[in-house]
Amino acid sequence: MLTKETFIQLRDFIYERTGIYFTENKMYLMENRLVNRLNELGLSSFEDYYFYLKYGNEKTKTELLNLYDAVTTNETSFFRNPQQFDAFRTIVIKDYLENGQNTTFGLRIWSAACSTGEEPYTIAIVLLELMEYLKKNIPFSIYATDISPRVLESAKTGIYSEYSMRGVSDNIKKKYFTLTKEKNYKIKEDVKKFVRFDFMNLMDQEAYRLYRNMDTIFCRNVLIYFDEKAKRKVLENLYECLKPGGFLILGYAETLHQQRYGFRPLLFPGTIIYQKG
Ligand SMILES: C[S@@+](CC[C@H](N)C(=O)[O-])C[C@H]1O[C@@H](n2cnc3c(N)ncnc32)[C@H](O)[C@@H]1O
């Protein structure tokens, strides 16, 4: 059983490393999520698991990755909150066509906390569709990162169930996916080649160095698990990673309240996008 004291130790340990904050009413959720780790390691108590994490040897590093897999919530789907992709299509591309055509490297887009890949692949599909519609070539690269190795592996495989595809039209399914023997959908190489997946912990200050000069950052449905302090740290870093005038797209329920971190809110039907001032 997880005691309150160990819960607090584990909570603080997880928070320091990931930004994810388990409030006291989430004690049972934490217990549920970590019990498999104890079983797998042959440990008999949560106290032992805490000490294993905190004072372990080299093996602890691997266990940290398992811990990240266990404590993250990875719910996602293609075209999740479609108004945000409508807004992305409208303003980002308008801005790029008006101002950015001379950019040597094309559009740089980052899906920070990409989970199993539905978000970055949706971005690629939106851009491919747009290029076809405009009859223009817009060079672009998509960087997709997450803290959970398990979801990154699944994203690289790129095979999805009917449930993940619930927001996808038949036309898009036909164009960008192949049907597997098991009746799942596999993303085509023509889309996959635009997305680069990597491990990146949003709480790791150093890691942001690799993600500079972004035109747009999607950071959706992850900051809801963070407390204010961690959220602020991430937003300040994301701000630095954007080009001047670049756009930040947060989750549907995540607005920047009192503190806007230098971002200018832009209103669109059903959504708000933030622009670096
Ligand atoms: C609910 S999913 C959101 C996926 C996608 N952005 C969306 O909106 O559909 C949240 C993701 O954030 C990731 N995550 C949590 N803490 C993180 C951190 N500190 N650094 C990077 N990713 C993190 C989780 O592993 C998970 O895949």
Short mmCIF file of N, CA and C in Angstrom, two decimals, residues 22-131:
data_model
loop_
_atom_site.label_atom_id
_atom_site.label_comp_id
_atom_site.label_asym_id
_atom_site.label_seq_id
_atom_site.Cartn_x
_atom_site.Cartn_y
_atom_site.Cartn_z
N PHE A 22 1.12 15.46 -9.05
CA PHE A 22 -0.01 14.67 -8.55
C PHE A 22 -0.56 15.34 -7.29
N THR A 23 -1.74 15.89 -7.38
CA THR A 23 -2.36 16.49 -6.19
C THR A 23 -2.79 15.35 -5.25
N GLU A 24 -3.12 15.71 -3.99
CA GLU A 24 -3.36 14.65 -3.00
C GLU A 24 -4.52 13.73 -3.36
N ASN A 25 -5.49 14.27 -4.09
CA ASN A 25 -6.61 13.40 -4.49
C ASN A 25 -6.23 12.43 -5.61
N LYS A 26 -4.98 12.51 -6.07
CA LYS A 26 -4.52 11.59 -7.13
C LYS A 26 -3.63 10.47 -6.56
N MET A 27 -3.68 10.28 -5.24
CA MET A 27 -2.83 9.28 -4.60
C MET A 27 -3.11 7.88 -5.16
N TYR A 28 -4.40 7.56 -5.34
CA TYR A 28 -4.74 6.21 -5.83
C TYR A 28 -4.37 6.05 -7.29
N LEU A 29 -4.48 7.13 -8.02
CA LEU A 29 -4.07 7.09 -9.43
C LEU A 29 -2.58 6.76 -9.51
N MET A 30 -1.78 7.43 -8.66
CA MET A 30 -0.35 7.15 -8.66
C MET A 30 -0.08 5.69 -8.28
N GLU A 31 -0.77 5.23 -7.26
CA GLU A 31 -0.59 3.85 -6.81
C GLU A 31 -0.87 2.87 -7.95
N ASN A 32 -1.97 3.11 -8.65
CA ASN A 32 -2.35 2.26 -9.79
C ASN A 32 -1.31 2.25 -10.88
N ARG A 33 -0.77 3.42 -11.13
CA ARG A 33 0.17 3.53 -12.24
C ARG A 33 1.54 2.93 -11.92
N LEU A 34 1.90 2.93 -10.63
CA LEU A 34 3.25 2.46 -10.28
C LEU A 34 3.32 1.02 -9.82
N VAL A 35 2.16 0.43 -9.54
CA VAL A 35 2.19 -0.91 -8.96
C VAL A 35 2.87 -1.92 -9.90
N ASN A 36 2.68 -1.77 -11.20
CA ASN A 36 3.34 -2.67 -12.16
C ASN A 36 4.85 -2.56 -12.13
N ARG A 37 5.34 -1.35 -11.86
CA ARG A 37 6.79 -1.16 -11.80
C ARG A 37 7.36 -1.96 -10.62
N LEU A 38 6.66 -1.92 -9.50
CA LEU A 38 7.11 -2.67 -8.32
C LEU A 38 7.16 -4.15 -8.65
N ASN A 39 6.08 -4.63 -9.28
CA ASN A 39 6.00 -6.06 -9.61
C ASN A 39 7.14 -6.45 -10.54
N GLU A 40 7.34 -5.63 -11.54
CA GLU A 40 8.36 -5.97 -12.52
C GLU A 40 9.77 -5.99 -11.92
N LEU A 41 10.01 -5.10 -10.97
CA LEU A 41 11.33 -5.03 -10.35
C LEU A 41 11.46 -5.98 -9.16
N GLY A 42 10.37 -6.63 -8.80
CA GLY A 42 10.38 -7.53 -7.65
C GLY A 42 10.54 -6.80 -6.33
N LEU A 43 10.02 -5.58 -6.28
CA LEU A 43 10.12 -4.82 -5.03
C LEU A 43 8.82 -5.00 -4.24
N SER A 44 8.96 -4.98 -2.90
CA SER A 44 7.76 -5.31 -2.13
C SER A 44 7.03 -4.08 -1.59
N SER A 45 7.62 -2.89 -1.74
CA SER A 45 6.88 -1.72 -1.24
C SER A 45 7.19 -0.49 -2.09
N PHE A 46 6.34 0.50 -1.98
CA PHE A 46 6.55 1.77 -2.69
C PHE A 46 7.77 2.51 -2.11
N GLU A 47 8.02 2.31 -0.82
CA GLU A 47 9.21 2.91 -0.19
C GLU A 47 10.46 2.40 -0.91
N ASP A 48 10.49 1.06 -1.13
CA ASP A 48 11.65 0.46 -1.82
C ASP A 48 11.79 1.06 -3.22
N TYR A 49 10.66 1.24 -3.87
CA TYR A 49 10.70 1.79 -5.23
C TYR A 49 11.27 3.21 -5.18
N TYR A 50 10.83 3.99 -4.23
CA TYR A 50 11.35 5.37 -4.10
C TYR A 50 12.86 5.36 -3.90
N PHE A 51 13.34 4.49 -3.01
CA PHE A 51 14.79 4.44 -2.75
C PHE A 51 15.55 3.92 -3.97
N TYR A 52 14.93 3.02 -4.69
CA TYR A 52 15.53 2.49 -5.93
C TYR A 52 15.73 3.64 -6.93
N LEU A 53 14.71 4.48 -7.04
CA LEU A 53 14.79 5.61 -7.98
C LEU A 53 15.80 6.64 -7.50
N LYS A 54 15.74 6.91 -6.23
CA LYS A 54 16.51 8.03 -5.68
C LYS A 54 18.00 7.70 -5.49
N TYR A 55 18.27 6.48 -5.00
CA TYR A 55 19.66 6.18 -4.67
C TYR A 55 20.22 5.01 -5.46
N GLY A 56 19.55 4.64 -6.55
CA GLY A 56 19.99 3.48 -7.33
C GLY A 56 21.24 3.77 -8.13
N ASN A 57 21.66 2.76 -8.87
CA ASN A 57 22.88 2.89 -9.67
C ASN A 57 22.51 3.20 -11.13
N GLU A 58 23.31 2.70 -12.06
CA GLU A 58 23.08 2.91 -13.48
C GLU A 58 21.67 2.49 -13.92
N LYS A 59 21.19 1.39 -13.30
CA LYS A 59 19.88 0.85 -13.68
C LYS A 59 18.76 1.87 -13.47
N THR A 60 19.00 2.78 -12.53
CA THR A 60 17.98 3.77 -12.22
C THR A 60 17.64 4.61 -13.44
N LYS A 61 18.66 4.85 -14.27
CA LYS A 61 18.43 5.69 -15.46
C LYS A 61 17.40 5.04 -16.38
N THR A 62 17.50 3.74 -16.55
CA THR A 62 16.52 3.03 -17.37
C THR A 62 15.16 3.07 -16.68
N GLU A 63 15.19 2.92 -15.36
CA GLU A 63 13.93 2.90 -14.63
C GLU A 63 13.22 4.26 -14.74
N LEU A 64 14.01 5.33 -14.83
CA LEU A 64 13.39 6.65 -14.99
C LEU A 64 12.51 6.68 -16.24
N LEU A 65 13.01 6.05 -17.31
CA LEU A 65 12.23 6.03 -18.56
C LEU A 65 10.93 5.24 -18.37
N ASN A 66 11.04 4.12 -17.62
CA ASN A 66 9.82 3.34 -17.33
C ASN A 66 8.85 4.16 -16.47
N LEU A 67 9.44 4.93 -15.57
CA LEU A 67 8.61 5.79 -14.72
C LEU A 67 7.86 6.82 -15.58
N TYR A 68 8.57 7.40 -16.54
CA TYR A 68 7.91 8.39 -17.43
C TYR A 68 6.76 7.74 -18.20
N ASP A 69 7.02 6.51 -18.68
CA ASP A 69 5.94 5.79 -19.38
C ASP A 69 4.74 5.62 -18.46
N ALA A 70 5.04 5.31 -17.19
CA ALA A 70 3.96 4.98 -16.26
C ALA A 70 3.15 6.20 -15.81
N VAL A 71 3.80 7.33 -15.64
CA VAL A 71 3.07 8.46 -15.02
C VAL A 71 2.43 9.41 -16.04
N THR A 72 2.74 9.22 -17.31
CA THR A 72 2.17 10.16 -18.30
C THR A 72 0.81 9.68 -18.79
N THR A 73 -0.01 10.65 -19.17
CA THR A 73 -1.31 10.37 -19.78
C THR A 73 -1.16 10.70 -21.25
N ASN A 74 -1.42 9.71 -22.11
CA ASN A 74 -1.04 9.87 -23.52
C ASN A 74 -2.22 9.98 -24.48
N GLU A 75 -3.40 10.26 -23.94
CA GLU A 75 -4.61 10.37 -24.75
C GLU A 75 -4.42 11.39 -25.89
N THR A 76 -4.75 11.00 -27.10
CA THR A 76 -4.63 11.90 -28.26
C THR A 76 -5.44 11.33 -29.41
N SER A 77 -5.59 12.08 -30.49
CA SER A 77 -6.24 11.55 -31.69
C SER A 77 -5.90 12.45 -32.87
N PHE A 78 -6.15 11.97 -34.08
CA PHE A 78 -5.94 12.79 -35.27
C PHE A 78 -6.95 13.94 -35.28
N PHE A 79 -6.53 15.08 -35.76
CA PHE A 79 -7.39 16.28 -35.88
C PHE A 79 -8.11 16.61 -34.57
N ARG A 80 -7.43 16.39 -33.45
CA ARG A 80 -8.03 16.72 -32.15
C ARG A 80 -8.24 18.24 -32.08
N ASN A 81 -9.40 18.68 -31.67
CA ASN A 81 -9.77 20.10 -31.66
C ASN A 81 -9.51 20.73 -33.03
N PRO A 82 -10.34 20.36 -34.00
CA PRO A 82 -10.09 20.76 -35.40
C PRO A 82 -10.02 22.27 -35.62
N GLN A 83 -10.69 23.05 -34.75
CA GLN A 83 -10.63 24.53 -34.95
C GLN A 83 -9.19 25.02 -34.87
N GLN A 84 -8.39 24.32 -34.07
CA GLN A 84 -7.00 24.75 -33.92
C GLN A 84 -6.22 24.53 -35.22
N PHE A 85 -6.58 23.47 -35.93
CA PHE A 85 -5.90 23.23 -37.21
C PHE A 85 -6.43 24.19 -38.28
N ASP A 86 -7.70 24.58 -38.16
CA ASP A 86 -8.25 25.60 -39.09
C ASP A 86 -7.48 26.90 -38.90
N ALA A 87 -7.29 27.28 -37.62
CA ALA A 87 -6.58 28.52 -37.33
C ALA A 87 -5.13 28.43 -37.80
N PHE A 88 -4.53 27.30 -37.57
CA PHE A 88 -3.13 27.07 -38.00
C PHE A 88 -3.03 27.27 -39.51
N ARG A 89 -3.96 26.62 -40.22
CA ARG A 89 -3.98 26.70 -41.68
C ARG A 89 -4.11 28.16 -42.12
N THR A 90 -5.05 28.86 -41.53
CA THR A 90 -5.33 30.23 -41.97
C THR A 90 -4.17 31.18 -41.69
N ILE A 91 -3.81 31.31 -40.43
CA ILE A 91 -2.87 32.39 -40.14
C ILE A 91 -1.42 32.05 -40.37
N VAL A 92 -1.04 30.86 -40.02
CA VAL A 92 0.38 30.54 -40.15
C VAL A 92 0.77 30.55 -41.62
N ILE A 93 -0.07 29.97 -42.43
CA ILE A 93 0.27 29.87 -43.84
C ILE A 93 0.17 31.24 -44.52
N LYS A 94 -0.83 31.99 -44.13
CA LYS A 94 -0.97 33.35 -44.67
C LYS A 94 0.31 34.13 -44.35
N ASP A 95 0.70 34.02 -43.10
CA ASP A 95 1.90 34.72 -42.66
C ASP A 95 3.13 34.23 -43.44
N TYR A 96 3.20 32.93 -43.62
CA TYR A 96 4.37 32.38 -44.32
C TYR A 96 4.40 32.86 -45.78
N LEU A 97 3.23 32.82 -46.44
CA LEU A 97 3.21 33.21 -47.85
C LEU A 97 3.51 34.70 -48.01
N GLU A 98 3.08 35.49 -47.03
CA GLU A 98 3.33 36.94 -47.13
C GLU A 98 4.76 37.30 -46.76
N ASN A 99 5.26 36.64 -45.71
CA ASN A 99 6.54 37.10 -45.15
C ASN A 99 7.67 36.09 -45.21
N GLY A 100 7.33 34.84 -45.31
CA GLY A 100 8.37 33.85 -45.03
C GLY A 100 8.90 33.10 -46.22
N GLN A 101 8.53 33.50 -47.42
CA GLN A 101 8.88 32.67 -48.57
C GLN A 101 10.38 32.57 -48.80
N ASN A 102 11.12 33.51 -48.22
CA ASN A 102 12.57 33.46 -48.45
C ASN A 102 13.31 32.65 -47.40
N THR A 103 12.55 32.10 -46.46
CA THR A 103 13.20 31.31 -45.41
C THR A 103 13.91 30.11 -46.05
N THR A 104 15.19 30.00 -45.78
CA THR A 104 15.96 28.94 -46.44
C THR A 104 15.47 27.55 -46.05
N PHE A 105 15.13 27.38 -44.77
CA PHE A 105 14.81 26.04 -44.30
C PHE A 105 13.31 25.74 -44.34
N GLY A 106 12.50 26.67 -44.80
CA GLY A 106 11.07 26.42 -44.82
C GLY A 106 10.48 26.53 -43.43
N LEU A 107 9.23 26.10 -43.32
CA LEU A 107 8.54 26.19 -42.03
C LEU A 107 9.11 25.18 -41.04
N ARG A 108 9.35 25.65 -39.83
CA ARG A 108 9.82 24.75 -38.76
C ARG A 108 8.72 24.65 -37.71
N ILE A 109 8.22 23.45 -37.55
CA ILE A 109 7.10 23.26 -36.63
C ILE A 109 7.48 22.21 -35.59
N TRP A 110 7.11 22.49 -34.35
CA TRP A 110 7.46 21.58 -33.26
C TRP A 110 6.20 21.12 -32.54
N SER A 111 6.01 19.82 -32.50
CA SER A 111 4.94 19.25 -31.70
C SER A 111 5.59 18.77 -30.40
N ALA A 112 5.52 19.61 -29.37
CA ALA A 112 6.19 19.33 -28.09
C ALA A 112 5.18 18.57 -27.24
N ALA A 113 5.48 17.33 -26.90
CA ALA A 113 4.54 16.40 -26.24
C ALA A 113 3.59 15.81 -27.28
N CYS A 114 4.18 15.05 -28.19
CA CYS A 114 3.46 14.56 -29.37
C CYS A 114 2.73 13.25 -29.14
N SER A 115 2.96 12.61 -27.99
CA SER A 115 2.36 11.31 -27.69
C SER A 115 2.60 10.32 -28.83
N THR A 116 1.58 9.58 -29.24
CA THR A 116 1.78 8.50 -30.22
C THR A 116 1.82 8.99 -31.68
N GLY A 117 1.91 10.29 -31.88
CA GLY A 117 2.19 10.80 -33.22
C GLY A 117 1.01 11.38 -34.00
N GLU A 118 -0.20 11.23 -33.47
CA GLU A 118 -1.36 11.71 -34.21
C GLU A 118 -1.26 13.21 -34.49
N GLU A 119 -0.79 13.98 -33.51
CA GLU A 119 -0.70 15.44 -33.69
C GLU A 119 0.31 15.83 -34.79
N PRO A 120 1.58 15.39 -34.71
CA PRO A 120 2.50 15.79 -35.78
C PRO A 120 2.09 15.28 -37.16
N TYR A 121 1.51 14.07 -37.23
CA TYR A 121 1.07 13.57 -38.55
C TYR A 121 -0.12 14.40 -39.06
N THR A 122 -0.97 14.84 -38.15
CA THR A 122 -2.08 15.71 -38.59
C THR A 122 -1.52 17.00 -39.17
N ILE A 123 -0.51 17.57 -38.51
CA ILE A 123 0.10 18.81 -39.01
C ILE A 123 0.64 18.59 -40.42
N ALA A 124 1.33 17.47 -40.62
CA ALA A 124 1.90 17.18 -41.95
C ALA A 124 0.79 17.05 -42.99
N ILE A 125 -0.29 16.36 -42.62
CA ILE A 125 -1.39 16.17 -43.57
C ILE A 125 -2.03 17.53 -43.92
N VAL A 126 -2.22 18.37 -42.90
CA VAL A 126 -2.81 19.70 -43.14
C VAL A 126 -1.93 20.47 -44.12
N LEU A 127 -0.63 20.42 -43.94
CA LEU A 127 0.26 21.17 -44.83
C LEU A 127 0.30 20.58 -46.23
N LEU A 128 0.27 19.27 -46.34
CA LEU A 128 0.28 18.64 -47.67
C LEU A 128 -1.01 18.98 -48.43
N GLU A 129 -2.11 18.97 -47.71
CA GLU A 129 -3.40 19.32 -48.33
C GLU A 129 -3.39 20.77 -48.78
N LEU A 130 -2.82 21.61 -47.94
CA LEU A 130 -2.78 23.03 -48.25
C LEU A 130 -1.92 23.31 -49.49
N MET A 131 -0.79 22.62 -49.58
CA MET A 131 0.10 22.81 -50.72
C MET A 131 -0.60 22.39 -52.01
#
